[in-house]
Coordinates of C-alpha atoms in Angstrom, one line a residue:
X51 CA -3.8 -13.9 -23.9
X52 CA -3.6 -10.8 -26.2
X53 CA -6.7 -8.7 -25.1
X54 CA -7.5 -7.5 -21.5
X55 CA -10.0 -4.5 -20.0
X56 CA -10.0 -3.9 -16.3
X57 CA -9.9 -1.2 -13.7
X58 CA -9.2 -0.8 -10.3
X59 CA -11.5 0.5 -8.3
X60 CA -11.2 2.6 -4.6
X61 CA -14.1 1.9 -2.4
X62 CA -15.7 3.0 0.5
X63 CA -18.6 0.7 1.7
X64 CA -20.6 2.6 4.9
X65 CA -23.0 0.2 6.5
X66 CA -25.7 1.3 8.5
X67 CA -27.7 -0.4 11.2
X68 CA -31.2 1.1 10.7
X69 CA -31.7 1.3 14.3
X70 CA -28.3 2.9 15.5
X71 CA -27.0 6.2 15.1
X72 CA -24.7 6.9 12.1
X73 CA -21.5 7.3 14.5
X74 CA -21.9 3.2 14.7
X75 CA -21.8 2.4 11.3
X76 CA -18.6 0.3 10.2
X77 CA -16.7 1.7 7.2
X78 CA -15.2 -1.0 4.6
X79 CA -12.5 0.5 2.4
X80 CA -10.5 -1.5 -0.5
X81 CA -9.5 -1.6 -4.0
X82 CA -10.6 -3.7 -6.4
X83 CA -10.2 -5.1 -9.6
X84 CA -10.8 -7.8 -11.9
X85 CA -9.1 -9.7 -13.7
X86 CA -11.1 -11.9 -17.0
X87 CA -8.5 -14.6 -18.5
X88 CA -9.6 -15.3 -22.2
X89 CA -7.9 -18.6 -23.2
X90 CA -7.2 -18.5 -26.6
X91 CA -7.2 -22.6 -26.5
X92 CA -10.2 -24.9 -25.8
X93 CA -9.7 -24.2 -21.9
X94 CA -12.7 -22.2 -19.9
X95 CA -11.8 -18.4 -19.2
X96 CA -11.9 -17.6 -15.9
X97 CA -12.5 -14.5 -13.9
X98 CA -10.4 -13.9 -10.7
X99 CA -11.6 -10.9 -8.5
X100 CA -8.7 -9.3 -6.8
X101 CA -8.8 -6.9 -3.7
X102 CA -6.5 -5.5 -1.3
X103 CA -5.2 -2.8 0.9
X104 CA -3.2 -1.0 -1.6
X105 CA -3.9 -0.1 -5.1
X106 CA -0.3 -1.1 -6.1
X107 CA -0.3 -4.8 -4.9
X108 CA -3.4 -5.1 -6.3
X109 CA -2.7 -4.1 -9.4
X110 CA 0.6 -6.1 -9.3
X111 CA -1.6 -9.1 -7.6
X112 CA -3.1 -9.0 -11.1
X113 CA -0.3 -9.3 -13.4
X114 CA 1.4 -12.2 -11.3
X115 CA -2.4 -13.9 -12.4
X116 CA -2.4 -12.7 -16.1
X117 CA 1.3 -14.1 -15.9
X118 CA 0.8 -17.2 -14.1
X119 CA -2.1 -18.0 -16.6
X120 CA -0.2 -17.4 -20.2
X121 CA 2.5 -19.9 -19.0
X122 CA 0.3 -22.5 -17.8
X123 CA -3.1 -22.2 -18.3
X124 CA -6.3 -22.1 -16.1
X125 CA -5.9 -21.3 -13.2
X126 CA -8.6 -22.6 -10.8
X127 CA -8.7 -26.5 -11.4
X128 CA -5.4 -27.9 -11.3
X129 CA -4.1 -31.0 -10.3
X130 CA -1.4 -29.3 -8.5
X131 CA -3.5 -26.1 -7.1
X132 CA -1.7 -23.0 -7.6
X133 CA 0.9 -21.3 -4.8
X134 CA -1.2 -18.4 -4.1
X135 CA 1.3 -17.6 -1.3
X136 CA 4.2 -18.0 -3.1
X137 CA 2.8 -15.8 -5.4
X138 CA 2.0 -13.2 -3.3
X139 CA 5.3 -13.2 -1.0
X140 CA 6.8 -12.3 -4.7
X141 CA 5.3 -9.2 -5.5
X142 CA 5.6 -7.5 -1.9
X143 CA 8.7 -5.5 -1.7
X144 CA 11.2 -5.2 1.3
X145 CA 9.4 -1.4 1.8
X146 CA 6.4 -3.2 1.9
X147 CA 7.1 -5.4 4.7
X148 CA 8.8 -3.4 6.9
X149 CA 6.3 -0.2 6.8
X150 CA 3.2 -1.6 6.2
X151 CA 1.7 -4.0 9.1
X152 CA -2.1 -3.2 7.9
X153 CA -1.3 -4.5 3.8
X154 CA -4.0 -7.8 2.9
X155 CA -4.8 -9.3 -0.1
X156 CA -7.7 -11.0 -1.1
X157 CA -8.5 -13.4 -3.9
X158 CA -12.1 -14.4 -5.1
X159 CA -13.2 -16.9 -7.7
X160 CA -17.0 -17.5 -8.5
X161 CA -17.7 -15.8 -5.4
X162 CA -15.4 -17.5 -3.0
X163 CA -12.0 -16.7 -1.5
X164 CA -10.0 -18.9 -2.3
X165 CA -7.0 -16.8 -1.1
X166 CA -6.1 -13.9 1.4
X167 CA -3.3 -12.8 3.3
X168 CA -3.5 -10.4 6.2
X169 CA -6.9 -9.2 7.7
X170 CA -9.8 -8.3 5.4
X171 CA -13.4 -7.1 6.5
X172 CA -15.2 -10.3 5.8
X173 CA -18.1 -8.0 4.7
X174 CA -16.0 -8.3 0.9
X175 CA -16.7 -12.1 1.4
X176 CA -20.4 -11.4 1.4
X177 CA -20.3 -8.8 -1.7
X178 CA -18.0 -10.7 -4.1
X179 CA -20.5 -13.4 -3.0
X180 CA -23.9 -11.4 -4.1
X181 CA -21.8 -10.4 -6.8
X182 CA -20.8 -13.7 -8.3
X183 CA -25.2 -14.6 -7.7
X184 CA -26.6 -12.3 -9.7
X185 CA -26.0 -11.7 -13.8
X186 CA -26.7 -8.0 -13.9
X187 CA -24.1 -5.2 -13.5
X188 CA -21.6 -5.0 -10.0
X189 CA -23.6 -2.2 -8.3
X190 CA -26.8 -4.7 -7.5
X191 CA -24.4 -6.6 -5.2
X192 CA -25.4 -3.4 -2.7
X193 CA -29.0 -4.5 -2.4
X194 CA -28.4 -8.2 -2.7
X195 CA -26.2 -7.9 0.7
X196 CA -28.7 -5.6 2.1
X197 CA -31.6 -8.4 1.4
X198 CA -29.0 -11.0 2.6
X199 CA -28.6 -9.2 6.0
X200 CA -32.6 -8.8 5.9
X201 CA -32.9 -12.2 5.5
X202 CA -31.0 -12.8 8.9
X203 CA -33.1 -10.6 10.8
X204 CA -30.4 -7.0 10.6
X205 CA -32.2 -3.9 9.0
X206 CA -28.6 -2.6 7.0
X207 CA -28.1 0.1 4.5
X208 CA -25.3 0.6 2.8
X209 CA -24.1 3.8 0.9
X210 CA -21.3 2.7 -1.6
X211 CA -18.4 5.2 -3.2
X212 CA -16.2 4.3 -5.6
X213 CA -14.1 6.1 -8.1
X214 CA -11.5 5.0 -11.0
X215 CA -7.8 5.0 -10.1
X216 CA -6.6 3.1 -13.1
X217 CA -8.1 2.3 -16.0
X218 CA -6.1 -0.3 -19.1
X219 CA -7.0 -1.9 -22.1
X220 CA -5.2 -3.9 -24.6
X221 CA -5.9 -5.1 -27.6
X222 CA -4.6 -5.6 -31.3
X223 CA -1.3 -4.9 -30.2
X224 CA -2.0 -1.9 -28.2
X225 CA -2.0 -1.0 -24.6
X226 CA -3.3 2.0 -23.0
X227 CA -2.9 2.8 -19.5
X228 CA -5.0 5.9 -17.4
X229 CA -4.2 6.8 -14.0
X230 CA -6.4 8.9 -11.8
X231 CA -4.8 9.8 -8.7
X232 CA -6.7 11.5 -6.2
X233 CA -5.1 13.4 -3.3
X234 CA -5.8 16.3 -0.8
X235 CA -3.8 18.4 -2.5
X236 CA -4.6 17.8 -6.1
X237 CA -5.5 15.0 -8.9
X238 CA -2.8 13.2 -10.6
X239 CA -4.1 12.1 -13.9
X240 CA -2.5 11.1 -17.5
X241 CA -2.0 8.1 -19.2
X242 CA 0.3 6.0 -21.4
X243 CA 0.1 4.0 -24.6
X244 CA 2.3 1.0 -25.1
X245 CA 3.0 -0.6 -28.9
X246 CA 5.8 -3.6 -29.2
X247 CA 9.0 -2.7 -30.4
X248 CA 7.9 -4.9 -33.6
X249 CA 5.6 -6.4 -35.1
X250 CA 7.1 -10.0 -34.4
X251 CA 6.8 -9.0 -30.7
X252 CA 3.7 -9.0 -28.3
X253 CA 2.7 -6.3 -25.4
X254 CA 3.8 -8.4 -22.0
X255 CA 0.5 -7.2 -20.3
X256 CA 2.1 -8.5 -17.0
X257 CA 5.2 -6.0 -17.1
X258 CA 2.9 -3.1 -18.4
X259 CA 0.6 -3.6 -15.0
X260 CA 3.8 -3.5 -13.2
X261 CA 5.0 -0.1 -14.5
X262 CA 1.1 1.4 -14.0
X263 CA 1.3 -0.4 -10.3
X264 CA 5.2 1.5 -10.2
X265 CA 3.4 4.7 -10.9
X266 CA 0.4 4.4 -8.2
X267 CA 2.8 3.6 -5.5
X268 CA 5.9 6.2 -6.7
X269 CA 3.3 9.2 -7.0
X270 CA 1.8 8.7 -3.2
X271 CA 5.4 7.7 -2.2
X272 CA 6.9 10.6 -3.7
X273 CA 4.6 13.2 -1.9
X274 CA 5.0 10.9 1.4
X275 CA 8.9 11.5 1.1
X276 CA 9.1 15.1 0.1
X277 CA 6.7 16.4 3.2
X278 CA 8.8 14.0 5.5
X279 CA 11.8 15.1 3.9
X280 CA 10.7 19.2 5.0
X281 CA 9.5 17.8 8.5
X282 CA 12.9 16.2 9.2
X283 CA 14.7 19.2 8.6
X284 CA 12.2 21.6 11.0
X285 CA 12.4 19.1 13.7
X286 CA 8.7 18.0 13.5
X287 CA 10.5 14.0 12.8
X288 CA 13.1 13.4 15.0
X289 CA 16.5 12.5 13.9
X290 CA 17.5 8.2 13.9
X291 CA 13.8 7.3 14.3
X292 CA 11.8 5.5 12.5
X293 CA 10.0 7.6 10.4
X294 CA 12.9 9.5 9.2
X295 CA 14.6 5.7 8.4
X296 CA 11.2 4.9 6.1
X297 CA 11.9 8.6 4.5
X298 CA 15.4 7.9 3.3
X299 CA 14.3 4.3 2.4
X300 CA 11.7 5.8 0.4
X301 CA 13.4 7.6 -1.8
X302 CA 15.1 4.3 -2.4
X303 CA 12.4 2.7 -3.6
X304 CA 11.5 5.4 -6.2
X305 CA 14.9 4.4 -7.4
X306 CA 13.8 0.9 -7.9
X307 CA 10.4 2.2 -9.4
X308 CA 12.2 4.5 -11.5
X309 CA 14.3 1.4 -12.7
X310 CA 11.3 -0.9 -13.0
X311 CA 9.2 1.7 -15.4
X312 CA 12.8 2.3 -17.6
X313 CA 12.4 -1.7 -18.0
X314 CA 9.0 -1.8 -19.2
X315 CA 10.1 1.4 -21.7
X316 CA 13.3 -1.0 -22.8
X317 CA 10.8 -3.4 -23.8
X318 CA 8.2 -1.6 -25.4
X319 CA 7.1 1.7 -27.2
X320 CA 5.9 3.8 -24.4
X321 CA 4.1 7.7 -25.2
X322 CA 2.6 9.4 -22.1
X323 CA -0.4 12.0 -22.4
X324 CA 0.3 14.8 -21.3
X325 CA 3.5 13.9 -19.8
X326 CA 5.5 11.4 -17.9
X327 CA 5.4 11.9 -13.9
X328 CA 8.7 11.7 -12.4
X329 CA 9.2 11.2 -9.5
X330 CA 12.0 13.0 -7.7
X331 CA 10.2 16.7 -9.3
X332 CA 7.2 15.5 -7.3
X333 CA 8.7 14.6 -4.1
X334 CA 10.5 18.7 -4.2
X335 CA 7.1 20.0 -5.3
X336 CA 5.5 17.8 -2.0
X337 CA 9.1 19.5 -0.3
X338 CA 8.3 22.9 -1.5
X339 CA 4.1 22.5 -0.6
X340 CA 5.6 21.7 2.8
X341 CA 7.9 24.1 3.3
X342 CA 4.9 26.9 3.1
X343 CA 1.9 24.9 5.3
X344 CA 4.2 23.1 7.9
X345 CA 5.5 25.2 11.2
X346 CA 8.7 23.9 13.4
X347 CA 8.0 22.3 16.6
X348 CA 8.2 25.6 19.2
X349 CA 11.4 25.3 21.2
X350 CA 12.0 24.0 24.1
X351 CA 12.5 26.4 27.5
X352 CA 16.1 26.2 28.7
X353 CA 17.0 24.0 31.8
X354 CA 19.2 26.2 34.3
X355 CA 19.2 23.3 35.8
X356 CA 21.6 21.5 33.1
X357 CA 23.7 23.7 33.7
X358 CA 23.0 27.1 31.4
X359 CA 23.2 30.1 34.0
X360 CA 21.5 33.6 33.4
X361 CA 24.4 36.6 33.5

């Protein structure tokens, strides 16, 4: 597969029961994105829908496909069905397991799941469903559930958000990248273009949605570190606890981020517009951000009791 166009989308689905007030509405959130295999042989392309907790395993969800189908073809019929657990177990990270309990991944093909890991809302069951059932663009899967929940006697609306965080397209030997981050603080965008080293040589599309997936988690994990980082030292996170363990093994992982992006620039001709985010100047910006919002803890009132006497 030489050409690929995708992005990931953030989503907030808000459903509303008609007849309830808005503080009962259930809130759906994900990220999405999909992933069109073209098979360049006389095999079927197929179209996988991929959604999760976390825009980086999704995004890395997606390559392990893209990879998994250039090595052995179609996907969704084999004899031998496909290890979607296997595949999954191999793109979370140590991090991942041990500091995120809520992460879930779900897998969709012509409307059904065919794969998840970790709890989803199974209101995503019903839109990739509606989805898959109509030919017009993804947005009329809003009022197809809403006439499916009609149909079963529940008067729903449902207000939908979504926004871009990534954005990649290859093709002809080129592969651009755009990533919109959106924080509290501020937006994190820019973008990269990948070439081959040479022209004997084609764009791994797997490795190149690995670095973009590298640069969604390092960003977020980079401002998650630095603030820590400023809490630890004001007292607000306690020292040997947990949180200040998952701070000093994040800054680990940026390491291993940091290595994983320097692999996909061995491998390829990599230019980033405007400029390359690094990581470490982020997480001392995020230190610096907190060392002007964040107050210490107040102190604690001295225990004559303990044995501290007033002369």
């Amino acid at each position: 597969m030489y050409n690929f166009t995708s992005s990931l989308l953030r989503e907030k689905f808000v459903i509303h029961d008609r007849k309830t007030k808005d503080d009962k509405a259930i809130v759906a959130l994900s990220n999405r994105f999909v992933v069109e295999l073209e098979n360049l042989k006389d095999g079927p392309n197929e179209i996988f829908i991929v959604r999760g907790h976390n825009m980086h395993t999704v995004v890395r969800m997606a390559g392990r496909i893209i990879y998994e189908f250039n090595e052995m073809g179609p996907i969704a019929n084999r004899n031998t069905p496909f290890d979607w657990s296997k595949a999954w177990k191999s793109i979370v990270n140590d991090y991942e397991y041990a500091y995120n309990p809520q992460r879930w991944i779900a897998i969709y093909h012509e409307g059904k799941c065919v794969f998840s890991s970790g709890d989803h809302h199974p209101f995503f069951d019903m839109i990739e469903k509606c989805d898959h059932g109509n030919d017009k663009d993804y947005d009329y899967a809003i009022p197809a559930a809403e006439s499916l929940f009609k149909q079963a006697g529940k008067n729903i609306k449902i207000d939908h958000d979504a926004n871009v965080a990534l954005s990649v397209h290859f093709e002809k030997g080129e592969g651009r990248c755009g990533v919109i981050l959106r924080g509290s603080n501020q937006t994190t965008t820019f973008s990269f273009v990948v070439r081959p080293k040479s022209q004997t040589m084609a764009i791994n599309i797997p490795q190149c949605l690995a670095g973009a997936a590298c640069f969604l988690e390092g960003v977020q994990l980079a401002f998650f570190v630095g603030m820590n980082t400023e809490k630890i030292r004001i007292g607000l996170i306690e020292r040997f606890s947990k949180e200040e363990k998952q701070t000093k093994e994040g800054k680990q992982r940026l390491t291993r981020l940091t290595n994983e992006i320097s692999n996909m620039e061995a491998a390829h001709d990599v230019r980033y517009r405007p400029e390359k985010p690094e990581f470490y100047f982020l997480m001392n910006q995020a230190e610096e951000l907190g060392q002007r919002i964040l107050e210490p803890p107040p102190q604690r009132p001295r225990n004559t009791a303990e044995g501290d006497t007033d002369l």
